[in-house]
Every structure is written in C-alpha cells, then in structure tokens.
Amino acid sequence: MTSPSDPTAHTTPVLSFDDVHYSYPKRRKEIVRVLRGLSVDVAAGERVALIGRSGSGKSTVLSLASGRLVTPVGTVTVVGHDLATLTADERAGLRLQHVAHVHQDFRLMPRYSALENVELPLRLQGVAPAVARERAREALERVGLGHRVGHRPKHLSGGEQQRVAIARAVVRQPTLLLADEPTGALDVELRDEILQLMFTLCAASAILLVTHDPAVADAADRTVRLS
Ligand code: ADP
Ligand code: MG
C-alpha cells in the first residue's frame, strides 16, 4: 500500500512517451520506420515489461528513454524534462544523475576490473572513493560475484558479465532503470534470483524491462507489446 504522500506512489510518471514515432534514416532512399505512435508511462516503483518480436523496436525505445536517441515526432519526458528541449550535454547530465541502462551486450569497460566497472558511475556521481568501492563490492557480492571483483570482463563468462552490468546499474539506485534482456545470459534459477534482487534494490525506481521471456514479463506489473 502507498499513501498519497509516498514518493514512490504510482502518480507522476518518471518516464513518459507520448505519441512517439521514430525512423532510422537509411543511406539510400529507404528509411526504417520503427515506432508509430507509442505512448507509455512508467511511474516510480513501477515495473513495465516491453515485449515484441526481434526488430520491433524494443532497444530503440530504451535508447529514446535514455536520451541517446531523440525523437523528432512526439514527446519523451524523463523526470519532468522533455528530452527534445535539452542539449546533448544536458541529456548526458540527466542520464548520469537519474538513468541506468543495462545493455543487452553489457558494455563493460574492457580495461577495468568488475569492481572498477561498478564503482565508476558512483565516482562520476561524486560519491567518495572509499564509499563507492564499498558499495560496488557489496553490489557484486549481492549478484554472487564477490569472488570475481578483480577480474576483467574478458575473464568473466557471459552470465557473469551480465551480472556485473546489473550490479553497475542497481548500485546507483537510479530514478529510471532501463534493462535490455537483463537476464538473457542467465540460467533459470539465477534469472529469478537476479530479477528479484533487481526489483528489491530498485524498489523505488521506475523500471522498463525488455524481455522475450514470459516468466520475466509475468514478474512485471504491466506489459507493453510493440508490433
Ligand atoms: P529490437 O530491440 O526489438 O530487436 P531494435 O530497436 O534494435 O529492435 O531495431 C528496430 C529496427 O530498427 C530493426 O529493424 C533494426 O534493424 C533497425 N535499426 C536498429 N538500429 C538501427 C540503426 N542504427 N540504423 C538503421 N536501422 C536500425
Ligand atoms: Mg534489441
């Protein structure tokens, strides 16, 4: 139950898409139409699953939500900011402060250890070095990688890299958590454990989760299908 004064109450959306159309320009004549009028809101504390066949635009939606892509048609609002009105630097600042994105291909820094990867965004946010290190270590322990903190990504399995990417996102307790198939490299038991951990550690976050796994979609509050 949430009271009206509860900041995590499902009221003001953290993320809002209003009639968003998006196309990728092609080099030759043809353009790739991906989104045709998507409207969706995700509020604080809410977990929305985004489903749809491969190529339907799920990853594009996450890129639009993070402000890495900007739509020319329709409005994407993140914590009250219409992203189209911000400069690229302002969008990067908003991301740093509020948005964590677990990419499908993890995107860990190859030259950094697992611990350094997780600690980096905290340092960029201004968290003191010793505190950032402790929180990063704890997050890696929570995802079952306490014994791998010094390993570089190339010495970790796909499932381990995915868990580092999740630790790096959840450690910040982001206002908005974007996750692209975040359990795709994990076996079923680990999937359920990591998903619950993500939901527990980011209980106050707005979560938009891309998945093709019905069990993951079922764990969300709501499902949005792209066609
Ligand atoms: P999904 O994540 O649902 O598989 P994507 O959002 O990655 O889908 O892609 C949606 C469509 O846009 C696909 O047809 C894909 O080929 C195309 N696409 C993705 N990125 C680009 C790009 N940078 N340039 C041109 N087309 C792209
Ligand atoms: Mg994708």
PDB file of C-alpha atoms and ligand atoms in Angstrom:
ATOM      1  CA  MET A   1       0.000   0.000   0.000  1.00  0.00           C
ATOM      2  CA  THR A   2       1.162   3.521  -0.747  1.00  0.00           C
ATOM      3  CA  SER A   3      -0.145   6.684   0.869  1.00  0.00           C
ATOM      4  CA  PRO A   4      -0.675   9.839  -1.218  1.00  0.00           C
ATOM      5  CA  SER A   5       2.467  11.407   0.276  1.00  0.00           C
ATOM      6  CA  ASP A   6       4.594   8.361  -0.526  1.00  0.00           C
ATOM      7  CA  PRO A   7       7.158   9.495  -3.138  1.00  0.00           C
ATOM      8  CA  THR A   8       7.087   6.017  -4.662  1.00  0.00           C
ATOM      9  CA  ALA A   9       3.313   6.135  -5.190  1.00  0.00           C
ATOM     10  CA  HIS A  10       2.348   5.443  -8.799  1.00  0.00           C
ATOM     11  CA  THR A  11       1.466   9.030  -9.673  1.00  0.00           C
ATOM     12  CA  THR A  12       3.800  11.310 -11.637  1.00  0.00           C
ATOM     13  CA  PRO A  13       5.476   9.299 -14.357  1.00  0.00           C
ATOM     14  CA  VAL A  14       9.262   9.180 -14.259  1.00  0.00           C
ATOM     15  CA  LEU A  15       9.259   8.218 -17.929  1.00  0.00           C
ATOM     16  CA  SER A  16       6.617   9.186 -20.416  1.00  0.00           C
ATOM     17  CA  PHE A  17       6.335   8.515 -24.164  1.00  0.00           C
ATOM     18  CA  ASP A  18       3.567  10.490 -25.823  1.00  0.00           C
ATOM     19  CA  ASP A  19       2.705   9.512 -29.401  1.00  0.00           C
ATOM     20  CA  VAL A  20       6.318   8.831 -30.325  1.00  0.00           C
ATOM     21  CA  HIS A  21       7.219   7.970 -33.907  1.00  0.00           C
ATOM     22  CA  TYR A  22      10.741   7.022 -34.792  1.00  0.00           C
ATOM     23  CA  SER A  23      12.508   6.115 -38.018  1.00  0.00           C
ATOM     24  CA  TYR A  24      16.135   5.393 -38.742  1.00  0.00           C
ATOM     25  CA  PRO A  25      17.445   7.197 -41.787  1.00  0.00           C
ATOM     26  CA  LYS A  26      18.951   4.898 -44.386  1.00  0.00           C
ATOM     27  CA  ARG A  27      21.852   5.768 -46.641  1.00  0.00           C
ATOM     28  CA  ARG A  28      19.865   5.111 -49.831  1.00  0.00           C
ATOM     29  CA  LYS A  29      16.227   6.109 -50.358  1.00  0.00           C
ATOM     30  CA  GLU A  30      14.547   3.859 -47.878  1.00  0.00           C
ATOM     31  CA  ILE A  31      14.012   4.695 -44.201  1.00  0.00           C
ATOM     32  CA  VAL A  32      13.364   2.181 -41.424  1.00  0.00           C
ATOM     33  CA  ARG A  33      10.118   3.001 -39.618  1.00  0.00           C
ATOM     34  CA  VAL A  34      10.326   1.576 -36.131  1.00  0.00           C
ATOM     35  CA  LEU A  35       7.801   3.264 -33.833  1.00  0.00           C
ATOM     36  CA  ARG A  36       4.438   4.574 -34.966  1.00  0.00           C
ATOM     37  CA  GLY A  37       2.721   6.393 -32.147  1.00  0.00           C
ATOM     38  CA  LEU A  38       3.985   4.770 -28.959  1.00  0.00           C
ATOM     39  CA  SER A  39       2.523   6.127 -25.723  1.00  0.00           C
ATOM     40  CA  VAL A  40       3.564   4.655 -22.391  1.00  0.00           C
ATOM     41  CA  ASP A  41       4.164   5.938 -18.854  1.00  0.00           C
ATOM     42  CA  VAL A  42       6.328   4.369 -16.179  1.00  0.00           C
ATOM     43  CA  ALA A  43       5.970   5.695 -12.633  1.00  0.00           C
ATOM     44  CA  ALA A  44       8.315   5.444  -9.654  1.00  0.00           C
ATOM     45  CA  GLY A  45       8.137   1.981  -8.162  1.00  0.00           C
ATOM     46  CA  GLU A  46       6.537   0.553 -11.284  1.00  0.00           C
ATOM     47  CA  ARG A  47       7.987  -2.261 -13.425  1.00  0.00           C
ATOM     48  CA  VAL A  48       6.913  -2.369 -17.027  1.00  0.00           C
ATOM     49  CA  ALA A  49       7.935  -5.162 -19.384  1.00  0.00           C
ATOM     50  CA  LEU A  50       8.429  -4.308 -23.043  1.00  0.00           C
ATOM     51  CA  ILE A  51       7.911  -7.238 -25.365  1.00  0.00           C
ATOM     52  CA  GLY A  52       7.718  -7.773 -29.111  1.00  0.00           C
ATOM     53  CA  ARG A  53       9.444  -9.785 -31.802  1.00  0.00           C
ATOM     54  CA  SER A  54      13.028  -9.173 -32.780  1.00  0.00           C
ATOM     55  CA  GLY A  55      13.348  -5.933 -34.747  1.00  0.00           C
ATOM     56  CA  SER A  56      10.120  -4.446 -33.376  1.00  0.00           C
ATOM     57  CA  GLY A  57      11.975  -1.531 -31.770  1.00  0.00           C
ATOM     58  CA  LYS A  58      12.460  -2.529 -28.136  1.00  0.00           C
ATOM     59  CA  SER A  59      16.101  -1.449 -27.916  1.00  0.00           C
ATOM     60  CA  THR A  60      15.214   1.729 -29.805  1.00  0.00           C
ATOM     61  CA  VAL A  61      12.657   2.573 -27.096  1.00  0.00           C
ATOM     62  CA  LEU A  62      15.359   2.246 -24.437  1.00  0.00           C
ATOM     63  CA  SER A  63      17.741   4.468 -26.438  1.00  0.00           C
ATOM     64  CA  LEU A  64      14.989   7.086 -26.734  1.00  0.00           C
ATOM     65  CA  ALA A  65      14.277   6.826 -22.992  1.00  0.00           C
ATOM     66  CA  SER A  66      17.948   7.324 -22.148  1.00  0.00           C
ATOM     67  CA  GLY A  67      18.216  10.319 -24.487  1.00  0.00           C
ATOM     68  CA  ARG A  68      20.882   8.694 -26.653  1.00  0.00           C
ATOM     69  CA  LEU A  69      18.369   8.990 -29.466  1.00  0.00           C
ATOM     70  CA  VAL A  70      15.960  11.906 -29.714  1.00  0.00           C
ATOM     71  CA  THR A  71      12.626  11.616 -31.450  1.00  0.00           C
ATOM     72  CA  PRO A  72      11.562  14.292 -33.904  1.00  0.00           C
ATOM     73  CA  VAL A  73       7.885  13.270 -33.568  1.00  0.00           C
ATOM     74  CA  GLY A  74       6.061  13.013 -30.245  1.00  0.00           C
ATOM     75  CA  THR A  75       7.450  13.671 -26.774  1.00  0.00           C
ATOM     76  CA  VAL A  76       9.719  11.707 -24.454  1.00  0.00           C
ATOM     77  CA  THR A  77       9.769  13.068 -20.907  1.00  0.00           C
ATOM     78  CA  VAL A  78      12.205  11.901 -18.215  1.00  0.00           C
ATOM     79  CA  VAL A  79      11.826  13.207 -14.649  1.00  0.00           C
ATOM     80  CA  GLY A  80       9.851  16.144 -15.947  1.00  0.00           C
ATOM     81  CA  HIS A  81      12.237  17.074 -18.781  1.00  0.00           C
ATOM     82  CA  ASP A  82      11.129  16.960 -22.396  1.00  0.00           C
ATOM     83  CA  LEU A  83      14.307  15.421 -23.831  1.00  0.00           C
ATOM     84  CA  ALA A  84      13.970  17.257 -27.157  1.00  0.00           C
ATOM     85  CA  THR A  85      14.398  20.594 -25.323  1.00  0.00           C
ATOM     86  CA  LEU A  86      17.742  19.570 -23.774  1.00  0.00           C
ATOM     87  CA  THR A  87      21.204  19.786 -25.311  1.00  0.00           C
ATOM     88  CA  ALA A  88      23.264  16.610 -25.684  1.00  0.00           C
ATOM     89  CA  ASP A  89      25.289  17.644 -22.614  1.00  0.00           C
ATOM     90  CA  GLU A  90      22.148  18.226 -20.586  1.00  0.00           C
ATOM     91  CA  ARG A  91      20.834  14.810 -21.605  1.00  0.00           C
ATOM     92  CA  ALA A  92      24.149  13.247 -20.575  1.00  0.00           C
ATOM     93  CA  GLY A  93      23.863  15.017 -17.218  1.00  0.00           C
ATOM     94  CA  LEU A  94      20.314  13.775 -16.741  1.00  0.00           C
ATOM     95  CA  ARG A  95      21.480  10.231 -17.548  1.00  0.00           C
ATOM     96  CA  LEU A  96      24.327  10.424 -15.093  1.00  0.00           C
ATOM     97  CA  GLN A  97      22.067  11.667 -12.347  1.00  0.00           C
ATOM     98  CA  HIS A  98      18.942   9.600 -12.939  1.00  0.00           C
ATOM     99  CA  VAL A  99      19.189   6.837 -15.540  1.00  0.00           C
ATOM    100  CA  ALA A 100      20.893   3.445 -15.520  1.00  0.00           C
ATOM    101  CA  HIS A 101      20.856   1.296 -18.643  1.00  0.00           C
ATOM    102  CA  VAL A 102      21.694  -2.405 -18.669  1.00  0.00           C
ATOM    103  CA  HIS A 103      22.604  -3.052 -22.300  1.00  0.00           C
ATOM    104  CA  GLN A 104      21.907  -6.348 -23.985  1.00  0.00           C
ATOM    105  CA  ASP A 105      25.632  -6.605 -24.828  1.00  0.00           C
ATOM    106  CA  PHE A 106      26.645  -5.439 -21.296  1.00  0.00           C
ATOM    107  CA  ARG A 107      29.064  -2.699 -22.484  1.00  0.00           C
ATOM    108  CA  LEU A 108      31.534  -3.125 -19.646  1.00  0.00           C
ATOM    109  CA  MET A 109      34.823  -1.236 -19.795  1.00  0.00           C
ATOM    110  CA  PRO A 110      37.302  -3.886 -21.004  1.00  0.00           C
ATOM    111  CA  ARG A 111      40.363  -2.492 -19.250  1.00  0.00           C
ATOM    112  CA  TYR A 112      38.653  -2.161 -15.889  1.00  0.00           C
ATOM    113  CA  SER A 113      38.039  -4.870 -13.299  1.00  0.00           C
ATOM    114  CA  ALA A 114      34.489  -5.832 -12.334  1.00  0.00           C
ATOM    115  CA  LEU A 115      34.857  -3.717  -9.201  1.00  0.00           C
ATOM    116  CA  GLU A 116      36.111  -0.680 -11.147  1.00  0.00           C
ATOM    117  CA  ASN A 117      33.278  -1.047 -13.653  1.00  0.00           C
ATOM    118  CA  VAL A 118      30.674  -0.954 -10.901  1.00  0.00           C
ATOM    119  CA  GLU A 119      32.361   1.813  -8.963  1.00  0.00           C
ATOM    120  CA  LEU A 120      32.890   4.163 -11.919  1.00  0.00           C
ATOM    121  CA  PRO A 121      29.361   5.597 -12.235  1.00  0.00           C
ATOM    122  CA  LEU A 122      29.278   6.199  -8.489  1.00  0.00           C
ATOM    123  CA  ARG A 123      32.564   8.113  -8.712  1.00  0.00           C
ATOM    124  CA  LEU A 124      31.213  10.129 -11.628  1.00  0.00           C
ATOM    125  CA  GLN A 125      28.217  10.989  -9.472  1.00  0.00           C
ATOM    126  CA  GLY A 126      30.594  12.366  -6.854  1.00  0.00           C
ATOM    127  CA  VAL A 127      30.486   9.542  -4.313  1.00  0.00           C
ATOM    128  CA  ALA A 128      33.691   9.444  -2.199  1.00  0.00           C
ATOM    129  CA  PRO A 129      36.205   6.811  -3.396  1.00  0.00           C
ATOM    130  CA  ALA A 130      36.114   4.616  -0.283  1.00  0.00           C
ATOM    131  CA  VAL A 131      32.317   4.685  -0.151  1.00  0.00           C
ATOM    132  CA  ALA A 132      31.997   3.940  -3.880  1.00  0.00           C
ATOM    133  CA  ARG A 133      34.373   0.994  -3.551  1.00  0.00           C
ATOM    134  CA  GLU A 134      32.469  -0.431  -0.600  1.00  0.00           C
ATOM    135  CA  ARG A 135      29.089  -0.079  -2.324  1.00  0.00           C
ATOM    136  CA  ALA A 136      30.469  -1.594  -5.534  1.00  0.00           C
ATOM    137  CA  ARG A 137      31.938  -4.547  -3.653  1.00  0.00           C
ATOM    138  CA  GLU A 138      28.661  -5.103  -1.824  1.00  0.00           C
ATOM    139  CA  ALA A 139      26.660  -4.938  -5.081  1.00  0.00           C
ATOM    140  CA  LEU A 140      28.955  -7.528  -6.677  1.00  0.00           C
ATOM    141  CA  GLU A 141      28.536  -9.752  -3.640  1.00  0.00           C
ATOM    142  CA  ARG A 142      24.757  -9.417  -3.933  1.00  0.00           C
ATOM    143  CA  VAL A 143      24.860 -10.690  -7.533  1.00  0.00           C
ATOM    144  CA  GLY A 144      27.087 -13.586  -6.477  1.00  0.00           C
ATOM    145  CA  LEU A 145      30.382 -12.225  -7.799  1.00  0.00           C
ATOM    146  CA  GLY A 146      32.200 -11.447  -4.564  1.00  0.00           C
ATOM    147  CA  HIS A 147      34.963 -13.825  -5.669  1.00  0.00           C
ATOM    148  CA  ARG A 148      35.398 -12.166  -9.088  1.00  0.00           C
ATOM    149  CA  VAL A 149      35.762  -8.487  -8.226  1.00  0.00           C
ATOM    150  CA  GLY A 150      39.302  -8.215  -9.613  1.00  0.00           C
ATOM    151  CA  HIS A 151      38.534  -9.908 -12.940  1.00  0.00           C
ATOM    152  CA  ARG A 152      38.382  -8.002 -16.190  1.00  0.00           C
ATOM    153  CA  PRO A 153      35.321  -8.594 -18.372  1.00  0.00           C
ATOM    154  CA  LYS A 154      37.177 -10.857 -20.811  1.00  0.00           C
ATOM    155  CA  HIS A 155      37.921 -13.243 -17.956  1.00  0.00           C
ATOM    156  CA  LEU A 156      34.269 -13.496 -16.991  1.00  0.00           C
ATOM    157  CA  SER A 157      31.560 -15.665 -18.559  1.00  0.00           C
ATOM    158  CA  GLY A 158      28.608 -14.046 -20.354  1.00  0.00           C
ATOM    159  CA  GLY A 159      26.371 -14.632 -17.339  1.00  0.00           C
ATOM    160  CA  GLU A 160      28.977 -13.123 -15.028  1.00  0.00           C
ATOM    161  CA  GLN A 161      29.398 -10.076 -17.270  1.00  0.00           C
ATOM    162  CA  GLN A 162      25.641  -9.634 -17.286  1.00  0.00           C
ATOM    163  CA  ARG A 163      25.595  -9.690 -13.501  1.00  0.00           C
ATOM    164  CA  VAL A 164      28.373  -7.049 -13.380  1.00  0.00           C
ATOM    165  CA  ALA A 165      26.268  -4.882 -15.715  1.00  0.00           C
ATOM    166  CA  ILE A 166      23.272  -5.334 -13.402  1.00  0.00           C
ATOM    167  CA  ALA A 167      25.349  -4.550 -10.305  1.00  0.00           C
ATOM    168  CA  ARG A 168      26.656  -1.397 -12.021  1.00  0.00           C
ATOM    169  CA  ALA A 169      23.086  -0.266 -12.700  1.00  0.00           C
ATOM    170  CA  VAL A 170      21.402  -1.142  -9.400  1.00  0.00           C
ATOM    171  CA  VAL A 171      24.219   0.165  -7.193  1.00  0.00           C
ATOM    172  CA  ARG A 172      23.172   3.687  -8.159  1.00  0.00           C
ATOM    173  CA  GLN A 173      19.516   3.129  -7.258  1.00  0.00           C
ATOM    174  CA  PRO A 174      18.592   5.056 -10.398  1.00  0.00           C
ATOM    175  CA  THR A 175      15.368   7.014 -10.722  1.00  0.00           C
ATOM    176  CA  LEU A 176      14.883   5.204 -14.029  1.00  0.00           C
ATOM    177  CA  LEU A 177      16.255   1.738 -14.740  1.00  0.00           C
ATOM    178  CA  LEU A 178      16.318   0.606 -18.372  1.00  0.00           C
ATOM    179  CA  ALA A 179      17.190  -3.039 -18.867  1.00  0.00           C
ATOM    180  CA  ASP A 180      17.537  -4.836 -22.200  1.00  0.00           C
ATOM    181  CA  GLU A 181      17.087  -8.603 -21.753  1.00  0.00           C
ATOM    182  CA  PRO A 182      18.886  -8.274 -18.404  1.00  0.00           C
ATOM    183  CA  THR A 183      18.635 -11.976 -17.574  1.00  0.00           C
ATOM    184  CA  GLY A 184      19.133 -13.304 -21.112  1.00  0.00           C
ATOM    185  CA  ALA A 185      22.527 -14.838 -20.313  1.00  0.00           C
ATOM    186  CA  LEU A 186      21.464 -16.430 -17.016  1.00  0.00           C
ATOM    187  CA  ASP A 187      20.057 -19.883 -16.285  1.00  0.00           C
ATOM    188  CA  VAL A 188      16.535 -20.095 -14.890  1.00  0.00           C
ATOM    189  CA  GLU A 189      17.410 -20.210 -11.177  1.00  0.00           C
ATOM    190  CA  LEU A 190      19.843 -17.358 -11.428  1.00  0.00           C
ATOM    191  CA  ARG A 191      17.354 -15.460 -13.597  1.00  0.00           C
ATOM    192  CA  ASP A 192      14.722 -15.484 -10.855  1.00  0.00           C
ATOM    193  CA  GLU A 193      17.196 -14.634  -8.136  1.00  0.00           C
ATOM    194  CA  ILE A 194      18.769 -11.732 -10.061  1.00  0.00           C
ATOM    195  CA  LEU A 195      15.401 -10.386 -11.180  1.00  0.00           C
ATOM    196  CA  GLN A 196      14.131 -10.317  -7.594  1.00  0.00           C
ATOM    197  CA  LEU A 197      17.362  -8.691  -6.466  1.00  0.00           C
ATOM    198  CA  MET A 198      16.986  -6.037  -9.157  1.00  0.00           C
ATOM    199  CA  PHE A 199      13.408  -5.358  -8.058  1.00  0.00           C
ATOM    200  CA  THR A 200      14.376  -5.257  -4.380  1.00  0.00           C
ATOM    201  CA  LEU A 201      17.384  -2.981  -4.764  1.00  0.00           C
ATOM    202  CA  CYS A 202      15.497  -0.693  -7.160  1.00  0.00           C
ATOM    203  CA  ALA A 203      12.134  -0.808  -5.393  1.00  0.00           C
ATOM    204  CA  ALA A 204      11.716   2.961  -5.728  1.00  0.00           C
ATOM    205  CA  SER A 205      12.897   3.130  -9.363  1.00  0.00           C
ATOM    206  CA  ALA A 206      10.751   3.244 -12.465  1.00  0.00           C
ATOM    207  CA  ILE A 207      11.802   0.122 -14.372  1.00  0.00           C
ATOM    208  CA  LEU A 208      11.410  -0.505 -18.096  1.00  0.00           C
ATOM    209  CA  LEU A 209      12.499  -4.011 -18.922  1.00  0.00           C
ATOM    210  CA  VAL A 210      12.849  -5.528 -22.379  1.00  0.00           C
ATOM    211  CA  THR A 211      12.300  -9.263 -22.457  1.00  0.00           C
ATOM    212  CA  HIS A 212      11.200 -12.131 -24.647  1.00  0.00           C
ATOM    213  CA  ASP A 213      10.892 -14.380 -21.595  1.00  0.00           C
ATOM    214  CA  PRO A 214       7.244 -14.771 -20.467  1.00  0.00           C
ATOM    215  CA  ALA A 215       8.351 -15.524 -16.892  1.00  0.00           C
ATOM    216  CA  VAL A 216      10.177 -12.196 -16.727  1.00  0.00           C
ATOM    217  CA  ALA A 217       7.212 -10.353 -18.243  1.00  0.00           C
ATOM    218  CA  ASP A 218       4.938 -12.025 -15.661  1.00  0.00           C
ATOM    219  CA  ALA A 219       7.097 -10.688 -12.850  1.00  0.00           C
ATOM    220  CA  ALA A 220       6.454  -7.115 -14.055  1.00  0.00           C
ATOM    221  CA  ASP A 221       3.404  -5.052 -13.084  1.00  0.00           C
ATOM    222  CA  ARG A 222       2.409  -4.430 -16.684  1.00  0.00           C
ATOM    223  CA  THR A 223       3.376  -5.442 -20.205  1.00  0.00           C
ATOM    224  CA  VAL A 224       3.610  -3.263 -23.310  1.00  0.00           C
ATOM    225  CA  ARG A 225       3.820  -5.055 -26.650  1.00  0.00           C
ATOM    226  CA  LEU A 226       5.440  -3.484 -29.690  1.00  0.00           C
ATOM    227  CA  SER A 227       4.193  -4.643 -33.043  1.00  0.00           C
TER     228      SER A 227
HETATM  229  P1  ADP B   1      14.576  -4.926 -31.108  1.00  0.00           P
HETATM  230  O1  ADP B   1      15.388  -4.467 -29.948  1.00  0.00           O
HETATM  231  O2  ADP B   1      13.106  -5.027 -30.809  1.00  0.00           O
HETATM  232  O3  ADP B   1      15.078  -6.215 -31.683  1.00  0.00           O
HETATM  233  P2  ADP B   1      15.681  -2.578 -32.438  1.00  0.00           P
HETATM  234  O4  ADP B   1      15.134  -1.433 -31.686  1.00  0.00           O
HETATM  235  O5  ADP B   1      17.090  -2.964 -32.168  1.00  0.00           O
HETATM  236  O6  ADP B   1      14.694  -3.844 -32.278  1.00  0.00           O
HETATM  237  O7  ADP B   1      15.570  -2.285 -34.012  1.00  0.00           O
HETATM  238  C1  ADP B   1      14.330  -1.978 -34.630  1.00  0.00           C
HETATM  239  C2  ADP B   1      14.531  -1.876 -36.120  1.00  0.00           C
HETATM  240  O8  ADP B   1      15.365  -0.787 -36.433  1.00  0.00           O
HETATM  241  C3  ADP B   1      15.194  -3.097 -36.732  1.00  0.00           C
HETATM  242  O9  ADP B   1      14.572  -3.332 -37.983  1.00  0.00           O
HETATM  243  C4  ADP B   1      16.627  -2.672 -36.897  1.00  0.00           C
HETATM  244  O10 ADP B   1      17.221  -3.344 -37.986  1.00  0.00           O
HETATM  245  C5  ADP B   1      16.503  -1.197 -37.165  1.00  0.00           C
HETATM  246  N1  ADP B   1      17.665  -0.451 -36.646  1.00  0.00           N
HETATM  247  C6  ADP B   1      18.167  -0.504 -35.401  1.00  0.00           C
HETATM  248  N2  ADP B   1      19.211   0.344 -35.248  1.00  0.00           N
HETATM  249  C7  ADP B   1      19.380   0.939 -36.457  1.00  0.00           C
HETATM  250  C8  ADP B   1      20.285   1.925 -36.959  1.00  0.00           C
HETATM  251  N3  ADP B   1      21.231   2.471 -36.186  1.00  0.00           N
HETATM  252  N4  ADP B   1      20.151   2.296 -38.264  1.00  0.00           N
HETATM  253  C9  ADP B   1      19.200   1.785 -39.050  1.00  0.00           C
HETATM  254  N5  ADP B   1      18.296   0.852 -38.634  1.00  0.00           N
HETATM  255  C10 ADP B   1      18.386   0.441 -37.353  1.00  0.00           C
HETATM  256 MG    MG B   2      17.032  -5.303 -29.022  1.00  0.00          MG
END
